[in-house]
PDB file of C-alpha atoms in Angstrom:
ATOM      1  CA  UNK A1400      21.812 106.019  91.439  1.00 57.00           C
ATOM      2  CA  UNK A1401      20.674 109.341  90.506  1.00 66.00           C
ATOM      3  CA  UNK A1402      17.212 108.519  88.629  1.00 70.00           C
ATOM      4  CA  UNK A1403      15.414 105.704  88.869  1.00 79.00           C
ATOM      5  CA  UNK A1404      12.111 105.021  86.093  1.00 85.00           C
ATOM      6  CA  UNK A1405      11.548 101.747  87.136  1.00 86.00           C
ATOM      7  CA  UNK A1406       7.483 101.395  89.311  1.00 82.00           C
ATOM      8  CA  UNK A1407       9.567  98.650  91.102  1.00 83.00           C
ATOM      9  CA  UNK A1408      11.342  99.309  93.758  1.00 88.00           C
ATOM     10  CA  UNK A1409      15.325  99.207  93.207  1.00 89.00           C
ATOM     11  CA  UNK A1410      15.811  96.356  95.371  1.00 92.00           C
ATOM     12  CA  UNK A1411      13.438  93.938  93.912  1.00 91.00           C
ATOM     13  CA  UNK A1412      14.829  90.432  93.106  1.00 95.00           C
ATOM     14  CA  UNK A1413      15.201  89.648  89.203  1.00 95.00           C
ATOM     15  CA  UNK A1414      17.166  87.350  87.163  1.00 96.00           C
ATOM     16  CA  UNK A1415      20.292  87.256  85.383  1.00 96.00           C
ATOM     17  CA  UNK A1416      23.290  85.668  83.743  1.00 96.00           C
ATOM     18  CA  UNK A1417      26.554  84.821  85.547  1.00 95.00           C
ATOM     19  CA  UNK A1418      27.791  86.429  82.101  1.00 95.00           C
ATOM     20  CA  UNK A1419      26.464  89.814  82.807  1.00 95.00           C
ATOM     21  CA  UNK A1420      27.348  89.995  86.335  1.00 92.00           C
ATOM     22  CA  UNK A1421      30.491  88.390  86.130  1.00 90.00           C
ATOM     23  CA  UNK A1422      32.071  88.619  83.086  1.00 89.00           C
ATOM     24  CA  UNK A1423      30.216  92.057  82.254  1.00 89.00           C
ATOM     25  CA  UNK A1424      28.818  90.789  79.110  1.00 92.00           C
ATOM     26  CA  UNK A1425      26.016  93.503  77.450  1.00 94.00           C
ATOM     27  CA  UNK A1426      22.306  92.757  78.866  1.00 96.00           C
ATOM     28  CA  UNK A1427      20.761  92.588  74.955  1.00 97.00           C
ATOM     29  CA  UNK A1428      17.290  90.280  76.246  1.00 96.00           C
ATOM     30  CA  UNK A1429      14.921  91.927  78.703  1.00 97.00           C
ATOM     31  CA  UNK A1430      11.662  90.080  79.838  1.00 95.00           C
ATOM     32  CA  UNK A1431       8.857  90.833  81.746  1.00 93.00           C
ATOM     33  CA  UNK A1432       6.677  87.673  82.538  1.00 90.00           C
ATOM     34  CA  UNK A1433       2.957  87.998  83.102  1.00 85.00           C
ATOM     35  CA  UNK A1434       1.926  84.613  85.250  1.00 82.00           C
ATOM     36  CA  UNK A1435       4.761  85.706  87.962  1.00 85.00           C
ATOM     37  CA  UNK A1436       5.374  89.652  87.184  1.00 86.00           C
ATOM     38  CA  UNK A1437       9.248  88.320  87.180  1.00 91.00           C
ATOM     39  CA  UNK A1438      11.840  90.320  84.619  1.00 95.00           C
ATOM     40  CA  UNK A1439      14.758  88.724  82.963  1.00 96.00           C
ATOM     41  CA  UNK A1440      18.023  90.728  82.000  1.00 96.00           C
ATOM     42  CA  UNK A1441      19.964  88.292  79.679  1.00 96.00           C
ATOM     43  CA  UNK A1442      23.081  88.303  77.354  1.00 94.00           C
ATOM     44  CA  UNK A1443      22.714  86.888  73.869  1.00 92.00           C
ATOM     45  CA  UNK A1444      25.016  84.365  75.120  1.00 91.00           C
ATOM     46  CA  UNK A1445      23.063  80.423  74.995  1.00 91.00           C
ATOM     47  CA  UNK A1446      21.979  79.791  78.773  1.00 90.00           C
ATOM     48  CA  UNK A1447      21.751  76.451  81.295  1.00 91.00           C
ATOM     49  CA  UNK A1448      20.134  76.670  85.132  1.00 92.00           C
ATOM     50  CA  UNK A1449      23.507  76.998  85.854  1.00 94.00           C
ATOM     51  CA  UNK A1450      24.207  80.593  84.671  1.00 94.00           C
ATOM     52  CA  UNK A1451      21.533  81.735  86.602  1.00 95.00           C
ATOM     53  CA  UNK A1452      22.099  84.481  88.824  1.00 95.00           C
ATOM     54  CA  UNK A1453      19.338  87.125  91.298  1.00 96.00           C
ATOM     55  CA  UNK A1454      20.413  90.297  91.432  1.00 96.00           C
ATOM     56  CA  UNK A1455      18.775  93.790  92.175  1.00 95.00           C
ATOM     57  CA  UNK A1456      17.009  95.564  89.259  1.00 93.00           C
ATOM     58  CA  UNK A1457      18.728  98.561  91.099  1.00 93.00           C
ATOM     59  CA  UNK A1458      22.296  96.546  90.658  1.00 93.00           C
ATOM     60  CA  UNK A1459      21.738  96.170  87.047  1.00 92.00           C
ATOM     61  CA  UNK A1460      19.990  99.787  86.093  1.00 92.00           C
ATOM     62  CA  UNK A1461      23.472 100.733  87.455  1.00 91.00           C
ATOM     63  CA  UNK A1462      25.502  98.160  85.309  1.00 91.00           C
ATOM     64  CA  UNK A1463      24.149  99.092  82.641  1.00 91.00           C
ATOM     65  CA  UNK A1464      21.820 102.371  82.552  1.00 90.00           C
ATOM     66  CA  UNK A1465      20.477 101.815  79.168  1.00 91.00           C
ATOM     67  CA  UNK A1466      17.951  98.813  80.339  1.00 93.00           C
ATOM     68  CA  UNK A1467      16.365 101.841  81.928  1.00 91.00           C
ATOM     69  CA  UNK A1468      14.719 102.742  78.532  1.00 93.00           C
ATOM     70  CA  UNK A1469      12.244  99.690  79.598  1.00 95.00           C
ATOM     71  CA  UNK A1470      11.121 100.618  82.617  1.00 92.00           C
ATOM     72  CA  UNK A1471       7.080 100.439  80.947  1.00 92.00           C
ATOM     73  CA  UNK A1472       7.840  97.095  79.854  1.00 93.00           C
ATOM     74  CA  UNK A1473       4.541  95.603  79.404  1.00 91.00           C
ATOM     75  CA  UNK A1474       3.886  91.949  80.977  1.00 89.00           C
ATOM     76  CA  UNK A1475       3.771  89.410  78.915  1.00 90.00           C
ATOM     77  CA  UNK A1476       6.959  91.222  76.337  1.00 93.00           C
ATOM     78  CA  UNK A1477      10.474  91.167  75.947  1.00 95.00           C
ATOM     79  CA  UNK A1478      13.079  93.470  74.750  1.00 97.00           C
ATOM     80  CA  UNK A1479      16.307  92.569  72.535  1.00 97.00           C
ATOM     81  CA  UNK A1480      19.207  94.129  70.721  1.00 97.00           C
ATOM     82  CA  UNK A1481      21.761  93.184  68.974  1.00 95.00           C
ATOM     83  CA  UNK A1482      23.935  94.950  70.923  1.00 92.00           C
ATOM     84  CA  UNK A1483      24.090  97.489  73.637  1.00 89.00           C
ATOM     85  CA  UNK A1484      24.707 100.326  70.995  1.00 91.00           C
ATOM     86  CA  UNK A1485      21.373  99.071  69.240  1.00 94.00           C
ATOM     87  CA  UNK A1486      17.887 100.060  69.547  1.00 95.00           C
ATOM     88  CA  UNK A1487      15.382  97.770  72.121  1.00 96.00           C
ATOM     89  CA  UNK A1488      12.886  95.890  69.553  1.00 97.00           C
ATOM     90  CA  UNK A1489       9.696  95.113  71.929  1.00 96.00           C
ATOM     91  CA  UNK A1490       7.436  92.247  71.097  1.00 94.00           C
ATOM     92  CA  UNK A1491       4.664  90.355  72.362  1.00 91.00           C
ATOM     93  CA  UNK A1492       6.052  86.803  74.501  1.00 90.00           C
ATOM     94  CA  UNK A1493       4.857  83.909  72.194  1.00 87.00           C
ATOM     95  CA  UNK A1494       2.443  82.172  74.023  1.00 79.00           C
ATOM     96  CA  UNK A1495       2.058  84.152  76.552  1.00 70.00           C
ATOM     97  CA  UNK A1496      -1.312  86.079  78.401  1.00 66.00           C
ATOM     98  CA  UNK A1497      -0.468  89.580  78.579  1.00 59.00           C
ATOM     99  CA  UNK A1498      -2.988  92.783  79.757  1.00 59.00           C
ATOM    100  CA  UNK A1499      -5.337  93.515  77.139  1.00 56.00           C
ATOM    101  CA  UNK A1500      -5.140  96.954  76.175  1.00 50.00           C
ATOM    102  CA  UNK A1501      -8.475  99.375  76.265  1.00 42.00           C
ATOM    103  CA  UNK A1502      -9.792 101.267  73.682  1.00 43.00           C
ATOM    104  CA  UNK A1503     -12.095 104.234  73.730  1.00 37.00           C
TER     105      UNK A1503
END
């Protein structure tokens, strides 16, 4: 891997779909969860506990290099596309506590 944005190191643990790892379907949900800092790299594809996979954020910044646009993810948001030629659309979790952000 030749650049890396991510603050995390490349090895940290995140979650997946058996459908991206395995069947190389296009990541097109990101999340970045606030109560346990955890991220989420999904396919639009409808998930059970079953398709749940851990993987390396390194492993999937090298599946699929464009997820790397996200690296300043907030907590607390999530990413999607339509597909993987589309631009991210960021937005607020519903529900969710995120950082407030300061103003001068």
């Amino acid at each position: 891997m030749k650049y890396y944005p991510f603050s995390d190191k490349p090895g940290m643990l995140v979650f997946t779909c058996c459908h991206v790892l395995e069947n190389q379907k296009s990541i097109t949900i990101v999340t970045h969860h606030f109560d346990d800092n955890n991220w989420q790299f999904l396919c639009n594809k409808a998930h059970t506990d079953a398709d749940a996979v851990i993987t390396t954020i390194g492993e999937l910044c090298e599946l699929d290099p464009s997820v790397e646009e996200l690296c300043d993810l907030p907590v607390g948001h999530f990413a999607s596309r339509k597909n993987v030629n589309a631009k991210w659309i960021i937005a607020r979790i519903p529900d969710e506590k995120s950082y407030q952000h300061c103003s001068d």
